[in-house]
Coordinates of C-alpha atoms in Angstrom, one line a residue:
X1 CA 0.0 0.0 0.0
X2 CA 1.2 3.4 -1.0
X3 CA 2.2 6.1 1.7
X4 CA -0.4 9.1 1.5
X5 CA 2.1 12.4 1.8
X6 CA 0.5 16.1 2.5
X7 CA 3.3 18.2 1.6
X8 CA 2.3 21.9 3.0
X9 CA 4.5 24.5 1.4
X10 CA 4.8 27.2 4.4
X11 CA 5.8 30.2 2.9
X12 CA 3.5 33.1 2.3
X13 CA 5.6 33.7 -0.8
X14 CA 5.0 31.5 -4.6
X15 CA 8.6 31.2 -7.1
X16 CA 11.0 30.8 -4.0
X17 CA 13.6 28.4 -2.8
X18 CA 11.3 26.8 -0.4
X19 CA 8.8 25.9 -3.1
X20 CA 11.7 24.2 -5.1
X21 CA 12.7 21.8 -1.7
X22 CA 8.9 21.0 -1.6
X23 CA 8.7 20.6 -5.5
X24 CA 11.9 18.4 -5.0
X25 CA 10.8 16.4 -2.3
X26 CA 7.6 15.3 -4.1
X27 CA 9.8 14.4 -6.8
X28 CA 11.0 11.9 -5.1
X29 CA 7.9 11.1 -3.3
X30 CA 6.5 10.4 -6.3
X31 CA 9.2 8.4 -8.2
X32 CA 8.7 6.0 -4.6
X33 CA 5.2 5.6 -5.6
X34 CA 3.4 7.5 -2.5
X35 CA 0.6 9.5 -3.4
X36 CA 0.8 12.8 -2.7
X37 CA -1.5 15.9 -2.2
X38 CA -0.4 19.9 -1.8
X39 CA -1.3 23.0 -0.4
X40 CA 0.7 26.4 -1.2
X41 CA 0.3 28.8 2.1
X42 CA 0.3 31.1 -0.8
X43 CA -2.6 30.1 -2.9
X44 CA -4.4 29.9 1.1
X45 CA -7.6 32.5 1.8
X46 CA -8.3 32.9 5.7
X47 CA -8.4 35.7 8.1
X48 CA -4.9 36.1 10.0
X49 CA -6.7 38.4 12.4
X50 CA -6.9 35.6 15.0
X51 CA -7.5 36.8 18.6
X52 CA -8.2 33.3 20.5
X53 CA -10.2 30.1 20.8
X54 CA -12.8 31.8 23.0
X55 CA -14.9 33.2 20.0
X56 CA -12.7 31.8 17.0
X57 CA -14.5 32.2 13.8
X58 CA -15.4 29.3 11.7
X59 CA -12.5 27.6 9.4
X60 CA -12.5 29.0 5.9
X61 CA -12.8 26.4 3.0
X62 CA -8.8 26.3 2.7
X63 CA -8.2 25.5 6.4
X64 CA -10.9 23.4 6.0
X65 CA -9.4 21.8 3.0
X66 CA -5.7 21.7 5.1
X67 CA -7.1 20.2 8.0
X68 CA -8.9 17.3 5.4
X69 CA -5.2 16.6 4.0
X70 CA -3.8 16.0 7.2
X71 CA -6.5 14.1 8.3
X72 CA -6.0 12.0 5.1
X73 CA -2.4 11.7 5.0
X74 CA -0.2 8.7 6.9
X75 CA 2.8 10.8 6.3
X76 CA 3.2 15.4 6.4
X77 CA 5.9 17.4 5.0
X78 CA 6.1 20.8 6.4
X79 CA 8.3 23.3 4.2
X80 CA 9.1 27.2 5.5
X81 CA 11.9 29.7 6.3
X82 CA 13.3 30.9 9.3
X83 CA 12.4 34.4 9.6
X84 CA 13.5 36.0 12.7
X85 CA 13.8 32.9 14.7
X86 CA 10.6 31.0 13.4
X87 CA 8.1 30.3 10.8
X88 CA 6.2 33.1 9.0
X89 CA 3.4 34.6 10.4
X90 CA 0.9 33.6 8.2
X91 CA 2.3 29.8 8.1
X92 CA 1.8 30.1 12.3
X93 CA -1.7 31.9 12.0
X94 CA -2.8 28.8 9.5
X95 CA -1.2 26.7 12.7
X96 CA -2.9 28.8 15.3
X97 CA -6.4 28.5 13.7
X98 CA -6.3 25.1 11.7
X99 CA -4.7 22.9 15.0
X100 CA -7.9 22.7 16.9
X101 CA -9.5 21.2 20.1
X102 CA -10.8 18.4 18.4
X103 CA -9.4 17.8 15.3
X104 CA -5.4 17.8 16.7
X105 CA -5.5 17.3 20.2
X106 CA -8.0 16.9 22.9
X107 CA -7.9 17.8 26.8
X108 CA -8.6 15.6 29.2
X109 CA -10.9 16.0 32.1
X110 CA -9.3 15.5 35.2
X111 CA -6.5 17.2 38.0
X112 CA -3.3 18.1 36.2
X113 CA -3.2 18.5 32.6
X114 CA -3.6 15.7 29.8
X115 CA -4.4 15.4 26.5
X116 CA -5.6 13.2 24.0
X117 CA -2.8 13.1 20.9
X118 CA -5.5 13.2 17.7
X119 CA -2.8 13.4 15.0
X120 CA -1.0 9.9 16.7
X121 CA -0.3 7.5 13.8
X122 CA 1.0 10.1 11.5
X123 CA 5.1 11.0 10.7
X124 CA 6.4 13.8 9.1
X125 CA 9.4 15.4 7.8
X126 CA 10.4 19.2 7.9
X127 CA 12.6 21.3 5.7
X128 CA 13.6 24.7 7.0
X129 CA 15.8 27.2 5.1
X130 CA 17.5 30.0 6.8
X131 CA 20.3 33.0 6.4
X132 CA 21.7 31.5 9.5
X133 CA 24.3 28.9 8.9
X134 CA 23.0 25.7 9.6
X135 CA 25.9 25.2 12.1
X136 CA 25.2 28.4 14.5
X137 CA 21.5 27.4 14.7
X138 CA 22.5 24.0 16.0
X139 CA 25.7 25.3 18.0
X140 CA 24.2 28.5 19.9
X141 CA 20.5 28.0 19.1
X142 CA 19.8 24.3 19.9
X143 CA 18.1 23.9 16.9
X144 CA 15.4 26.0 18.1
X145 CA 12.9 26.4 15.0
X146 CA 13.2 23.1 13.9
X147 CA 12.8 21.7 18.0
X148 CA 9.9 24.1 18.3
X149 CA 7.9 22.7 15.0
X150 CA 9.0 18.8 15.7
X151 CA 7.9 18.6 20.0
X152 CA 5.4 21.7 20.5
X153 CA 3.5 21.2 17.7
X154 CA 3.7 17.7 15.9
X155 CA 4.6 16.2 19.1
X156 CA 1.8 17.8 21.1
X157 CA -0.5 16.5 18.4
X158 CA 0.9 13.0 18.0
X159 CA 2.5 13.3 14.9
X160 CA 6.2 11.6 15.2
X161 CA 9.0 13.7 12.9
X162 CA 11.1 11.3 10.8
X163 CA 13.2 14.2 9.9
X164 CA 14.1 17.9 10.7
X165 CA 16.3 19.6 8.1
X166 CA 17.3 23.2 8.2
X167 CA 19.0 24.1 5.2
X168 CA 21.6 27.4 5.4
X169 CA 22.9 30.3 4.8
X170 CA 20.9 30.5 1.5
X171 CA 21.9 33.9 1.2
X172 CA 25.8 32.7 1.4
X173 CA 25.2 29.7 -1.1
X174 CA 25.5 29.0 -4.5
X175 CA 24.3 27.1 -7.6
X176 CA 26.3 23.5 -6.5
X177 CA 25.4 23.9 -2.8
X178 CA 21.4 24.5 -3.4
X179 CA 21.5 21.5 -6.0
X180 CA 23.1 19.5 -3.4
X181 CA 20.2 20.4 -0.8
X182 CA 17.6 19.6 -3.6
X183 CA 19.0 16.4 -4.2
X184 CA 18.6 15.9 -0.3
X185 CA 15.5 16.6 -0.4
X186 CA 14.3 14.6 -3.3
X187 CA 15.8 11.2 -1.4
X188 CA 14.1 12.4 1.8
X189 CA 11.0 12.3 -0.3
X190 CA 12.0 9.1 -1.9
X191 CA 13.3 7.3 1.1
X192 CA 9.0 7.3 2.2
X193 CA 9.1 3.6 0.5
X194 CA 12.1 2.7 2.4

């Protein structure tokens, strides 16, 4: 049986380097035989203007439609840059509204705090790209944006991270080193039949 991928391309930007790790990775899902369905973050419609969960607006058909991939899909890629220390804004607002009570996690009645893991059963991969070199994100950072997208969210959800790649300085690199990371990314995608 075929792996079912939902590769969500987190920037809030079409034509970038991002979108060529995602097309990339596909690629490779693909040629593995996995089927595989897409969302652009910049092809997505829904208010950013989130203020809480207390009177949270109803999901717009694209969050609806995001929420519908992931619940479909045994296996997520999540694509984005590193902008100031962590994803866009407008990747974390789709996050912030499309991660519900309900549909990703569930509290538990009870004394302390639990929660139900709604997402469990799933894996994923994550490719970040950055103007920080890959090396001083993992020596003075701790890997902090890939960490923060791998436990608080996927984890907290259920959702177990294969792999967490942050790719950088794409300012500092050139035509060789960029087709080296696409080619990592293609057998990241590939490596799903594995």
């Amino acid at each position: 049986m075929s792996k079912k991928v939902f590769i969500w391309l987190a920037h809030p930007q079409a034509g970038t380097f991002c979108g060529a790790l995602a097309d990339a990775y596909q690629h490779g899902a693909q040629d593995s035989g996995a089927e595989v369905r897409r969302m652009d973050l910049s092809e997505m419609q829904f208010d950013g203007r989130f203020t809480g969960y207390k009177d949270a607006p109803e999901l717009e058909p694209d969050l609806l439609a995001w929420q519908g991939n992931i619940a479909w899909a045994d296996h997520l890629l999540i694509v984005h840059p590193n902008w100031w220390g962590a994803m866009p804004a407008r990747a974390k607002d789709a996050l912030d509204r499309g991660l519900t009570s309900g549909f990703a996690y569930r509290y538990q009645t009870g004394p302390g705090i639990k929660w139900e893991k709604l997402l469990e059963g799933r894996t994923a991969d994550i490719i970040i790209t950055a103007d920080t070199p890959t090396w001083v994100d993992n020596l003075f950072y701790g890997k902090s944006v890939r960490r923060t997208l791998k436990d608080r969210v996927l984890g907290f959800c259920g959702v177990k991270t294969r792999k967490a790649e942050m790719f950088g300085s794409i300012k500092l690199s050139d035509e060789a080193k960029r087709a080296k990371w696409l080619a990592q990314a293609k057998r990241m995608g590939a490596s799903l039949s594995a």
